[in-house]
């Protein structure tokens, strides 16, 4: 079981959380303008790196708030959790393949 | 230990020393298959056997069939909902029915049937619908009552005073299990005999391109020229397609399973429950084999979280009170490649000469013969077989999804 630090409640066991997949996937700015290919990318395609991954979790059995985490998908180690935009140091890490 | 036929306990034959050649890679092949799991090996076999293409290498970064092929719970069935699924899974099941003869190798294929339990009114309705769809597609299926469930599987608890009582089940008598390692070895042996080079400890780390066309692979054992490249790398597929410059809509998740110590044969069939998240069969040697759902997060670690196992065990003990005294012997995990419609991706790619077979997620063992057969056709003809045409990457753009969550969600 992962131990996850909710930015609001502190470190809690994984069973209290629900996973939300890749973080920072914005809703299209002008949905009407999207091609079918672009819609497919938005709806069905997500990064799947073997390495560092920025992802969403919700503390469903706690404060029920969403937040983001940076986790290594090889070791499952969570290096940080945060609210809002990605911290600067995470911007360049898009998963060692 | 008693030795019997069918679902009875069986002794394993002696372990053979060499079933295939272990060559060094040559510098060029007509077809390079990346991934030596069940799908890669079956594809190589059918390329050689059906299409006469034998200048083929299967490159495996670890040992042969040491990925999901070594880790799955071996459930074989074809009772999926949609026509496209019934077609490919039923083709696969028919191939399973002749596979011991085809490969000349014992794979302990045992058609002991599968029960998919219903625990809610919605489950019941979905199950009846799926049974009717199965019948229209020529897949053997019936919807049975709790009492009939008990007849098929006497150790199951059908009392009304459990959290999710058994309200009925779908039953596919031709479903069953097989010995996964031997399936891989059977295909490997035959493929090797037909001239296919099986190359282990050989990781593909990049691709050589000529414009839009792939012309070779880079590996930890040197560069190899390739006329065509076929990806059969399951949970690692997206790491490879990124190297080739395109994406596939899969997410890799840990999926765990476990076994008990050996017991007398007490469980004559396969029982699966999507609702309480457990499925159980008893392997030929006597261990109870159990699995559950995927861990929710993306992961390449070949291990998952313990609470998933705990959840699965509590469901198993409620359905099978006799299991409460059993001891857990081993747990392990694989990396499964999950798509959003719970159906595979099989076909051509944006790169000329490159083909992909992935997205089988939690349920691609049963598909090994059928997928290998269709994928070989796709590679040989540079065009999908009718069986895998609906499973193209384009379906995510056209919206023609094949939603098998009902038949495939937890179920394998
Ligand atoms: C716990 C568990 C239970 C399951 N239960 C069932 C079940 O009951 N019924 C069912 O039908 N299915 C089941 N499955 C799913 C099934 O195992 C998979 O869908 C199927 O095995 C995938 O195809 P494969 O055998 O080719 O994959 P794998 O055996 O994973 O083969 C892929 C191979 O590619 C290799 N590879 C990856 N990257 C590279 C690279 N860069 N270079 C070279 N080689 C590479 C890997 O090492 C691996 O050996 C289960 C899976 C798991 C994990
Ligand atoms: Zn919280």
Coordinates of C-alpha atoms and ligand atoms in Angstrom, one line a residue:
Chain A
X1 CA 0.0 0.0 0.0
X2 CA 1.4 3.4 -1.0
X3 CA 1.6 6.1 1.7
X4 CA 0.4 9.3 0.1
X5 CA 0.8 12.8 1.5
X6 CA -2.5 14.7 1.0
X7 CA -1.5 18.4 0.9
X8 CA -4.4 19.1 3.3
X9 CA -4.4 16.1 5.7
X10 CA -0.9 14.8 5.7
X11 CA 0.4 11.3 5.1
X12 CA -2.4 8.7 4.7
X13 CA -2.7 5.2 3.4
X14 CA -3.5 4.6 -0.3
X15 CA -6.9 3.0 0.5
X16 CA -8.2 6.5 1.3
X17 CA -7.4 7.8 -2.1
X18 CA -8.7 7.4 -5.7
X19 CA -6.5 7.6 -8.7
X20 CA -7.1 10.2 -11.4
X21 CA -4.5 9.5 -14.0
X22 CA -2.2 12.0 -15.8
X23 CA -2.2 15.5 -14.3
X24 CA -2.3 18.8 -16.2
X25 CA -4.4 17.7 -19.2
X26 CA -6.3 20.9 -20.0
X27 CA -9.8 20.9 -21.4
X28 CA -9.5 22.1 -25.1
X29 CA -9.7 25.9 -25.3
X30 CA -11.8 25.9 -28.4
X31 CA -13.6 22.5 -28.5
X32 CA -15.5 23.4 -31.7
X33 CA -12.2 23.8 -33.5
X34 CA -10.8 20.3 -32.8
X35 CA -10.4 17.8 -35.5
X36 CA -11.4 14.2 -34.9
X37 CA -7.8 13.3 -34.5
X38 CA -7.3 16.0 -31.8
X39 CA -10.5 14.9 -30.0
X40 CA -9.1 11.3 -30.0
X41 CA -5.9 12.6 -28.4
X42 CA -7.8 14.6 -25.8
X43 CA -10.2 11.8 -24.9
X44 CA -8.2 8.6 -25.2
X45 CA -4.5 9.3 -25.2
X46 CA -2.5 9.9 -22.1
X47 CA 1.2 9.7 -21.4
X48 CA 2.3 6.4 -20.0
X49 CA 6.0 6.9 -19.1
X50 CA 8.2 4.4 -17.4
X51 CA 9.7 6.8 -14.9
X52 CA 8.6 10.1 -13.5
X53 CA 4.8 10.8 -13.9
X54 CA 2.7 13.8 -12.8
X55 CA -0.6 12.4 -11.8
X56 CA -3.9 13.2 -10.0
X57 CA -5.3 11.7 -6.8
X58 CA -8.3 12.6 -4.8
X59 CA -8.5 12.1 -1.1
X60 CA -11.9 10.4 -1.4
X61 CA -12.2 9.0 2.1
X62 CA -10.7 12.2 3.7
X63 CA -11.0 15.8 2.7
X64 CA -12.3 14.8 -0.8
X65 CA -10.1 17.3 -2.5
X66 CA -8.0 16.7 -5.7
X67 CA -4.3 17.3 -5.8
X68 CA -1.3 16.3 -7.9
X69 CA 1.6 13.9 -7.2
X70 CA 5.0 13.2 -8.8
X71 CA 5.6 9.5 -8.7
X72 CA 8.1 7.1 -10.3
X73 CA 6.1 4.4 -12.1
X74 CA 9.1 2.0 -11.8
X75 CA 9.6 2.3 -8.0
X76 CA 6.2 3.8 -7.1
X77 CA 8.1 6.4 -5.0
X78 CA 6.3 9.6 -4.6
X79 CA 8.7 12.5 -4.5
X80 CA 6.2 15.3 -3.9
X81 CA 2.5 16.2 -3.8
X82 CA 1.2 19.6 -4.7
X83 CA -1.8 21.8 -5.5
X84 CA -2.3 23.7 -8.8
X85 CA 0.4 24.0 -11.4
X86 CA 3.4 21.7 -11.6
X87 CA 6.4 22.8 -9.6
X88 CA 9.3 24.1 -11.8
X89 CA 11.7 21.2 -11.2
X90 CA 9.2 18.7 -12.5
X91 CA 8.7 20.4 -15.8
X92 CA 11.6 18.8 -17.6
X93 CA 11.2 15.3 -16.3
X94 CA 9.1 13.4 -18.7
X95 CA 9.9 9.8 -17.8
X96 CA 13.1 8.0 -18.6
X97 CA 12.0 5.4 -21.1
Chain B
X1 CA -0.7 -37.8 -5.3
X2 CA -3.4 -39.2 -7.5
X3 CA -3.3 -38.8 -11.3
X4 CA -6.6 -38.5 -13.1
X5 CA -7.9 -37.1 -16.4
X6 CA -9.8 -33.9 -17.1
X7 CA -10.0 -31.7 -14.1
X8 CA -8.3 -34.2 -11.8
X9 CA -4.8 -33.8 -10.4
X10 CA -2.1 -34.5 -12.9
X11 CA 1.6 -35.0 -12.5
X12 CA 3.8 -32.9 -14.6
X13 CA 6.0 -34.6 -17.2
X14 CA 9.8 -34.3 -16.8
X15 CA 11.3 -30.9 -17.5
X16 CA 12.9 -30.9 -20.9
X17 CA 16.4 -29.3 -21.2
X18 CA 16.3 -27.7 -24.7
X19 CA 13.2 -27.1 -26.6
X20 CA 14.6 -24.4 -29.0
X21 CA 17.9 -23.2 -30.4
X22 CA 19.5 -20.3 -28.7
X23 CA 21.2 -18.5 -31.6
X24 CA 23.1 -15.2 -31.7
X25 CA 21.2 -12.5 -33.7
X26 CA 22.0 -12.3 -37.4
X27 CA 22.3 -8.8 -38.8
X28 CA 19.1 -8.9 -40.9
X29 CA 15.7 -10.5 -40.9
X30 CA 12.5 -10.2 -43.0
X31 CA 10.5 -9.8 -39.8
X32 CA 11.6 -8.8 -36.4
X33 CA 9.1 -9.4 -33.6
X34 CA 9.7 -7.4 -30.4
X35 CA 8.6 -9.3 -27.3
X36 CA 8.9 -13.0 -26.6
X37 CA 5.6 -13.5 -24.7
X38 CA 2.7 -15.6 -25.8
X39 CA 1.7 -13.2 -28.5
X40 CA 5.1 -12.7 -30.0
X41 CA 5.8 -16.5 -30.1
X42 CA 2.5 -17.4 -31.5
X43 CA 2.8 -14.8 -34.2
X44 CA 6.3 -16.1 -35.1
X45 CA 4.9 -19.6 -35.4
X46 CA 1.9 -18.7 -37.6
X47 CA 4.2 -16.5 -39.8
X48 CA 6.4 -19.5 -40.4
X49 CA 3.6 -22.2 -40.5
X50 CA 0.8 -20.4 -42.4
X51 CA 2.7 -17.8 -44.5
X52 CA 6.0 -19.6 -45.1
X53 CA 7.9 -16.6 -43.7
X54 CA 10.8 -18.1 -41.7
X55 CA 13.5 -15.5 -41.8
X56 CA 12.1 -14.2 -38.5
X57 CA 13.6 -13.2 -35.1
X58 CA 11.7 -12.8 -31.8
X59 CA 13.7 -10.4 -29.6
X60 CA 13.0 -10.7 -25.9
X61 CA 14.7 -8.4 -23.4
X62 CA 14.4 -10.9 -20.6
X63 CA 13.9 -14.7 -20.8
X64 CA 11.4 -16.2 -23.1
X65 CA 7.8 -15.8 -21.9
X66 CA 8.9 -14.3 -18.5
X67 CA 6.5 -11.4 -18.7
X68 CA 2.7 -11.6 -18.4
X69 CA 2.8 -14.9 -20.1
X70 CA 4.5 -16.4 -17.0
X71 CA 2.3 -14.5 -14.6
X72 CA -1.3 -14.9 -15.8
X73 CA -4.0 -17.1 -14.3
X74 CA -4.6 -18.9 -17.6
X75 CA -8.4 -18.4 -18.0
X76 CA -9.6 -19.2 -21.5
X77 CA -13.1 -18.3 -22.6
X78 CA -14.9 -16.6 -25.5
X79 CA -18.1 -15.3 -23.9
X80 CA -17.5 -11.6 -24.7
X81 CA -20.4 -9.3 -25.6
X82 CA -19.8 -7.7 -29.0
X83 CA -19.6 -9.4 -32.4
X84 CA -16.0 -8.3 -33.0
X85 CA -14.9 -9.8 -29.7
X86 CA -16.8 -13.0 -30.1
X87 CA -15.2 -13.4 -33.5
X88 CA -11.6 -13.2 -32.4
X89 CA -12.0 -14.9 -29.0
X90 CA -14.0 -17.7 -30.4
X91 CA -11.5 -18.2 -33.2
X92 CA -8.9 -18.4 -30.5
X93 CA -10.9 -20.9 -28.5
X94 CA -11.3 -23.1 -31.6
X95 CA -7.5 -23.0 -32.1
X96 CA -7.0 -23.9 -28.4
X97 CA -9.2 -27.0 -29.0
X98 CA -6.7 -28.3 -31.5
X99 CA -3.5 -26.8 -30.1
X100 CA -2.0 -29.9 -28.4
X101 CA -2.2 -31.7 -31.8
X102 CA -1.0 -28.7 -33.7
X103 CA 2.1 -28.1 -31.5
X104 CA 2.6 -31.8 -30.7
X105 CA 3.0 -30.7 -27.1
X106 CA 1.0 -31.2 -24.0
X107 CA -0.4 -27.9 -22.7
X108 CA -2.9 -29.3 -20.2
X109 CA -5.8 -27.5 -21.9
X110 CA -8.7 -28.4 -19.7
X111 CA -12.3 -27.3 -20.8
X112 CA -13.7 -27.3 -17.3
X113 CA -16.1 -24.4 -18.0
X114 CA -16.3 -20.9 -16.5
X115 CA -19.0 -19.4 -14.3
X116 CA -19.3 -15.6 -14.4
X117 CA -21.3 -14.8 -11.3
X118 CA -24.1 -12.2 -11.0
X119 CA -24.7 -10.5 -7.6
X120 CA -27.0 -7.7 -8.5
X121 CA -30.1 -7.1 -10.6
X122 CA -28.0 -5.2 -13.1
X123 CA -25.4 -8.0 -13.2
X124 CA -28.3 -10.4 -13.9
X125 CA -29.6 -8.3 -16.8
X126 CA -26.2 -7.8 -18.3
X127 CA -25.4 -11.5 -18.0
X128 CA -28.6 -12.6 -19.7
X129 CA -27.9 -10.0 -22.5
X130 CA -24.4 -11.3 -22.9
X131 CA -25.6 -15.0 -23.0
X132 CA -28.1 -14.1 -25.8
X133 CA -25.4 -12.2 -27.7
X134 CA -23.0 -15.2 -27.3
X135 CA -25.6 -17.6 -28.7
X136 CA -26.2 -15.4 -31.7
X137 CA -22.5 -15.6 -32.3
X138 CA -22.3 -19.4 -31.9
X139 CA -20.5 -19.2 -28.5
X140 CA -21.8 -21.8 -26.1
X141 CA -23.4 -20.0 -23.2
X142 CA -26.3 -20.3 -20.7
X143 CA -27.7 -18.3 -17.8
X144 CA -28.1 -20.6 -14.8
X145 CA -29.6 -20.3 -11.3
X146 CA -27.8 -20.3 -8.0
X147 CA -28.8 -24.0 -7.5
X148 CA -27.3 -24.9 -10.9
X149 CA -24.2 -22.9 -10.0
X150 CA -23.9 -25.1 -6.9
X151 CA -24.3 -28.2 -9.0
X152 CA -21.4 -27.1 -11.3
X153 CA -19.3 -26.0 -8.4
X154 CA -20.3 -27.6 -5.1
X155 CA -17.9 -25.7 -2.8
X156 CA -19.4 -22.3 -3.6
X157 CA -21.6 -20.6 -1.0
X158 CA -25.0 -19.7 -2.4
X159 CA -26.6 -18.8 0.8
X160 CA -28.6 -15.5 1.0
X161 CA -26.9 -14.2 4.1
X162 CA -23.6 -13.0 2.6
X163 CA -22.9 -9.5 1.5
X164 CA -23.3 -10.2 -2.2
X165 CA -25.3 -13.4 -2.6
X166 CA -25.0 -15.3 -5.9
X167 CA -28.1 -14.5 -7.9
X168 CA -27.1 -16.5 -10.9
X169 CA -24.3 -16.9 -13.4
X170 CA -23.4 -17.2 -17.0
X171 CA -21.8 -20.6 -17.8
X172 CA -19.6 -21.4 -20.8
X173 CA -18.8 -25.1 -20.7
X174 CA -16.1 -25.0 -23.4
X175 CA -14.0 -22.4 -21.4
X176 CA -11.2 -23.5 -19.2
X177 CA -7.5 -23.2 -18.4
X178 CA -4.1 -24.4 -19.8
X179 CA -0.6 -24.5 -18.5
X180 CA 0.8 -21.1 -19.6
X181 CA 4.5 -21.9 -19.7
X182 CA 4.0 -24.9 -21.8
X183 CA 1.9 -23.0 -24.3
X184 CA 4.8 -20.6 -24.7
X185 CA 7.3 -23.4 -24.9
X186 CA 5.2 -25.4 -27.4
X187 CA 5.0 -22.4 -29.7
X188 CA 8.7 -21.6 -29.2
X189 CA 9.8 -25.1 -30.0
X190 CA 7.7 -25.3 -33.2
X191 CA 8.7 -21.8 -34.3
X192 CA 12.4 -22.6 -33.7
X193 CA 12.1 -25.9 -35.7
X194 CA 10.6 -23.9 -38.6
X195 CA 13.7 -21.6 -38.6
X196 CA 12.6 -18.7 -36.4
X197 CA 15.5 -17.3 -34.2
X198 CA 14.4 -16.8 -30.6
X199 CA 16.8 -14.3 -29.1
X200 CA 16.7 -13.7 -25.3
X201 CA 18.4 -11.0 -23.3
X202 CA 18.0 -8.7 -26.2
X203 CA 16.3 -5.4 -25.5
X204 CA 15.1 -3.2 -28.3
X205 CA 16.3 0.3 -27.5
X206 CA 15.5 2.2 -30.8
X207 CA 14.5 2.0 -34.4
X208 CA 16.2 2.9 -37.6
X209 CA 14.1 4.7 -40.1
X210 CA 14.2 5.6 -43.7
X211 CA 11.7 8.4 -44.1
X212 CA 8.4 7.0 -42.8
X213 CA 9.6 3.5 -43.0
X214 CA 11.2 1.4 -40.3
X215 CA 14.3 -0.5 -41.6
X216 CA 15.9 -1.8 -38.5
X217 CA 16.0 -2.1 -34.7
X218 CA 18.7 -1.1 -32.3
X219 CA 19.2 -3.6 -29.5
X220 CA 21.5 -4.3 -26.5
X221 CA 22.9 -7.0 -28.8
X222 CA 23.6 -4.8 -31.7
X223 CA 21.7 -3.3 -34.6
X224 CA 19.6 -5.6 -36.7
X225 CA 18.1 -4.8 -40.1
X226 CA 14.4 -5.6 -40.5
X227 CA 12.0 -5.7 -43.4
X228 CA 9.1 -5.4 -41.0
X229 CA 8.9 -4.9 -37.3
X230 CA 6.0 -6.2 -35.2
X231 CA 5.5 -5.0 -31.6
X232 CA 4.2 -7.6 -29.1
X233 CA 5.5 -6.0 -25.9
X234 CA 2.3 -5.9 -23.8
X235 CA 2.8 -3.4 -20.9
X236 CA 5.9 -1.9 -22.5
X237 CA 4.3 -1.1 -25.9
X238 CA 4.1 2.6 -25.3
X239 CA 7.8 2.9 -24.4
X240 CA 8.5 1.4 -27.8
X241 CA 6.0 3.4 -29.9
X242 CA 7.4 6.6 -28.3
X243 CA 10.8 5.6 -29.7
X244 CA 9.2 5.1 -33.1
X245 CA 7.5 8.5 -32.9
X246 CA 3.8 7.7 -32.3
X247 CA 1.5 7.1 -29.4
X248 CA -0.9 4.3 -28.5
X249 CA -3.8 4.9 -26.1
X250 CA -2.8 2.5 -23.4
X251 CA -2.0 2.8 -19.7
X252 CA 0.2 0.3 -18.0
X253 CA -1.0 -1.0 -14.7
X254 CA 0.2 -3.6 -12.2
X255 CA -2.0 -6.7 -12.1
X256 CA -1.5 -9.2 -9.3
X257 CA -2.4 -12.9 -8.8
X258 CA -1.6 -15.5 -6.1
X259 CA -1.6 -19.2 -5.4
X260 CA -2.2 -21.3 -2.3
X261 CA -0.2 -24.4 -1.4
X262 CA -1.3 -27.7 -3.1
X263 CA -4.7 -29.2 -2.1
X264 CA -6.8 -32.1 -3.1
X265 CA -8.9 -31.3 -6.1
X266 CA -11.9 -29.5 -4.7
X267 CA -12.7 -26.9 -7.4
X268 CA -13.9 -28.4 -10.7
X269 CA -14.4 -25.3 -12.8
X270 CA -13.4 -21.6 -13.1
X271 CA -15.4 -19.0 -11.1
X272 CA -15.2 -15.3 -11.8
X273 CA -17.0 -12.5 -10.2
X274 CA -16.7 -8.9 -11.5
X275 CA -18.8 -7.6 -8.7
X276 CA -16.8 -8.8 -5.7
X277 CA -13.5 -8.7 -7.7
X278 CA -12.2 -12.2 -7.5
X279 CA -11.7 -15.2 -9.8
X280 CA -10.6 -18.7 -8.8
X281 CA -9.5 -21.9 -10.4
X282 CA -7.5 -24.9 -9.3
X283 CA -4.4 -25.7 -11.2
X284 CA -3.6 -29.3 -12.3
X285 CA -1.1 -29.8 -9.5
X286 CA -3.7 -28.6 -6.9
X287 CA -2.9 -25.0 -6.1
X288 CA -5.8 -22.6 -5.9
X289 CA -5.1 -19.8 -8.4
X290 CA -6.7 -16.4 -7.7
X291 CA -6.6 -13.0 -9.2
X292 CA -8.4 -9.7 -8.8
X293 CA -8.5 -6.3 -10.4
X294 CA -5.7 -4.1 -11.5
X295 CA -4.0 -1.6 -9.1
X296 CA -5.5 1.7 -10.0
X297 CA -2.3 3.6 -10.7
X298 CA 0.0 3.4 -13.6
X299 CA 3.0 1.2 -12.9
X300 CA 5.9 -0.8 -14.4
X301 CA 7.0 -2.4 -11.2
X302 CA 5.6 -5.9 -11.6
X303 CA 4.1 -5.6 -8.1
X304 CA 1.0 -4.0 -6.7
X305 CA -0.5 -2.9 -3.4
X306 CA -1.3 -5.4 -0.6
X307 CA -4.8 -4.0 0.0
X308 CA -5.8 -5.3 -3.5
X309 CA -4.9 -8.8 -2.4
X310 CA -6.7 -8.3 1.0
X311 CA -9.9 -7.3 -0.8
X312 CA -9.7 -10.2 -3.2
X313 CA -9.1 -12.7 -0.3
X314 CA -12.1 -11.4 1.6
X315 CA -14.3 -11.9 -1.4
X316 CA -12.8 -15.4 -2.0
X317 CA -13.4 -16.5 1.5
X318 CA -17.0 -15.4 1.5
X319 CA -17.8 -17.2 -1.7
X320 CA -15.7 -20.3 -0.8
X321 CA -15.7 -20.6 3.0
X322 CA -13.5 -23.7 2.7
X323 CA -10.6 -21.5 1.6
X324 CA -10.4 -19.8 5.0
X325 CA -7.9 -22.5 6.1
X326 CA -5.8 -22.4 2.9
X327 CA -2.4 -20.7 3.1
X328 CA -1.2 -18.2 0.6
X329 CA 2.0 -19.4 -1.0
X330 CA 3.1 -16.8 -3.5
X331 CA 1.9 -13.5 -4.9
X332 CA 3.3 -11.7 -7.9
X333 CA 2.4 -9.0 -10.4
X334 CA 2.6 -8.4 -14.1
X335 CA 2.3 -5.2 -16.2
X336 CA -0.9 -5.0 -18.2
X337 CA -1.6 -2.7 -21.1
X338 CA -5.1 -1.3 -20.6
X339 CA -7.2 0.5 -23.2
X340 CA -10.2 2.7 -22.5
X341 CA -12.7 0.3 -24.2
X342 CA -11.1 -2.8 -22.7
X343 CA -10.4 -4.1 -26.2
X344 CA -7.0 -4.7 -27.8
X345 CA -5.2 -2.7 -30.5
X346 CA -4.0 -4.8 -33.5
X347 CA -3.0 -3.7 -36.9
X348 CA -0.9 -1.2 -38.9
X349 CA 0.7 1.9 -37.4
X350 CA 1.6 5.4 -38.7
X351 CA 5.1 3.9 -39.4
X352 CA 5.4 2.0 -42.6
X353 CA 6.5 -1.6 -42.0
X354 CA 5.6 -1.5 -38.3
X355 CA 2.7 -3.4 -36.8
X356 CA 1.3 -3.4 -33.3
X357 CA -0.5 -6.0 -31.1
X358 CA -1.2 -4.6 -27.7
X359 CA -3.9 -3.5 -25.3
X360 CA -5.0 -7.0 -24.3
X361 CA -4.8 -5.8 -20.8
X362 CA -5.9 -8.3 -18.2
X363 CA -7.2 -10.8 -20.7
X364 CA -4.8 -11.6 -23.5
X365 CA -3.7 -15.1 -22.6
X366 CA -6.8 -16.7 -24.0
X367 CA -6.2 -14.7 -27.2
X368 CA -2.7 -16.1 -27.8
X369 CA -3.6 -18.5 -30.6
X370 CA -6.2 -16.2 -32.2
X371 CA -4.2 -13.0 -32.0
X372 CA -1.0 -14.7 -33.2
X373 CA -2.9 -16.1 -36.1
X374 CA -4.4 -12.8 -37.1
X375 CA -1.3 -10.7 -36.4
X376 CA 0.8 -13.0 -38.6
X377 CA -1.7 -12.4 -41.4
X378 CA -1.5 -8.7 -40.8
X379 CA 2.3 -8.7 -41.0
X380 CA 2.6 -11.0 -44.0
X381 CA 0.0 -9.1 -46.1
X382 CA 0.6 -5.6 -44.7
X383 CA -3.1 -5.6 -44.2
X384 CA -5.3 -6.6 -41.2
X385 CA -7.1 -9.9 -41.1
X386 CA -10.9 -9.6 -40.9
X387 CA -10.6 -10.7 -37.3
X388 CA -8.5 -7.7 -36.3
X389 CA -9.7 -5.1 -38.7
X390 CA -12.1 -3.6 -36.1
X391 CA -9.2 -3.3 -33.6
X392 CA -7.2 -0.7 -35.5
X393 CA -5.8 2.4 -33.9
X394 CA -8.2 4.4 -36.1
X395 CA -11.1 3.4 -34.0
X396 CA -10.2 6.0 -31.4
X397 CA -10.6 8.6 -34.0
X398 CA -13.7 7.3 -35.7
X399 CA -15.3 6.5 -32.3
X400 CA -16.0 2.9 -33.3
X401 CA -15.0 1.6 -29.9
X402 CA -15.6 -2.0 -28.8
X403 CA -16.7 -1.5 -25.2
X404 CA -16.0 -4.8 -23.4
X405 CA -16.0 -3.5 -19.9
X406 CA -18.9 -5.7 -19.0
X407 CA -17.2 -8.9 -20.1
X408 CA -13.6 -7.9 -19.4
X409 CA -13.5 -5.4 -16.5
X410 CA -12.0 -7.5 -13.7
X411 CA -12.5 -10.7 -15.6
X412 CA -9.6 -12.2 -17.5
Ligands
LIG1 C1 -1.7 -11.5 -12.9 C2 -2.2 -11.6 -14.3 C3 -3.3 -12.5 -14.5 C4 -3.8 -12.6 -15.8 N1 -4.8 -13.5 -16.0 C5 -5.2 -13.8 -17.3 C6 -6.2 -14.8 -17.5 O1 -6.6 -15.5 -16.6 N2 -6.6 -15.0 -18.8 C7 -6.2 -14.2 -19.8 O2 -6.6 -14.4 -21.0 N3 -5.2 -13.3 -19.7 C8 -4.7 -13.0 -18.4 N4 -3.8 -12.1 -18.2 C9 -3.3 -11.2 -19.3 C10 -2.3 -11.9 -20.2 O3 -1.3 -12.4 -19.4 C11 -1.7 -10.9 -21.2 O4 -2.7 -10.2 -21.9 C12 -0.8 -11.5 -22.2 O5 0.1 -12.4 -21.6 C13 -0.1 -10.5 -23.0 O6 0.6 -11.0 -24.1 P1 2.1 -11.6 -24.1 O7 2.0 -13.0 -23.5 O8 2.7 -11.5 -25.4 O9 2.8 -10.6 -23.0 P2 4.2 -10.7 -22.2 O10 4.4 -12.1 -21.8 O11 4.2 -9.7 -21.2 O12 5.2 -10.5 -23.4 C14 5.7 -9.2 -23.7 C15 7.2 -9.4 -23.8 O13 7.8 -8.2 -24.3 C16 9.1 -8.1 -23.8 N5 9.6 -6.7 -24.0 C17 9.1 -5.5 -23.5 N6 9.8 -4.5 -24.0 C18 10.8 -5.0 -24.7 C19 11.9 -4.5 -25.5 N7 12.1 -3.1 -25.5 N8 12.7 -5.3 -26.2 C20 12.5 -6.6 -26.2 N9 11.5 -7.2 -25.5 C21 10.7 -6.4 -24.8 C22 8.8 -8.3 -22.3 O14 10.0 -8.6 -21.6 C23 7.8 -9.5 -22.4 O15 8.4 -10.8 -22.2 C24 -3.2 -11.9 -16.9 C25 -2.1 -11.0 -16.7 C26 -1.6 -10.9 -15.4 C27 -0.4 -10.0 -15.2
LIG2 ZN1 -7.0 15.2 2.4

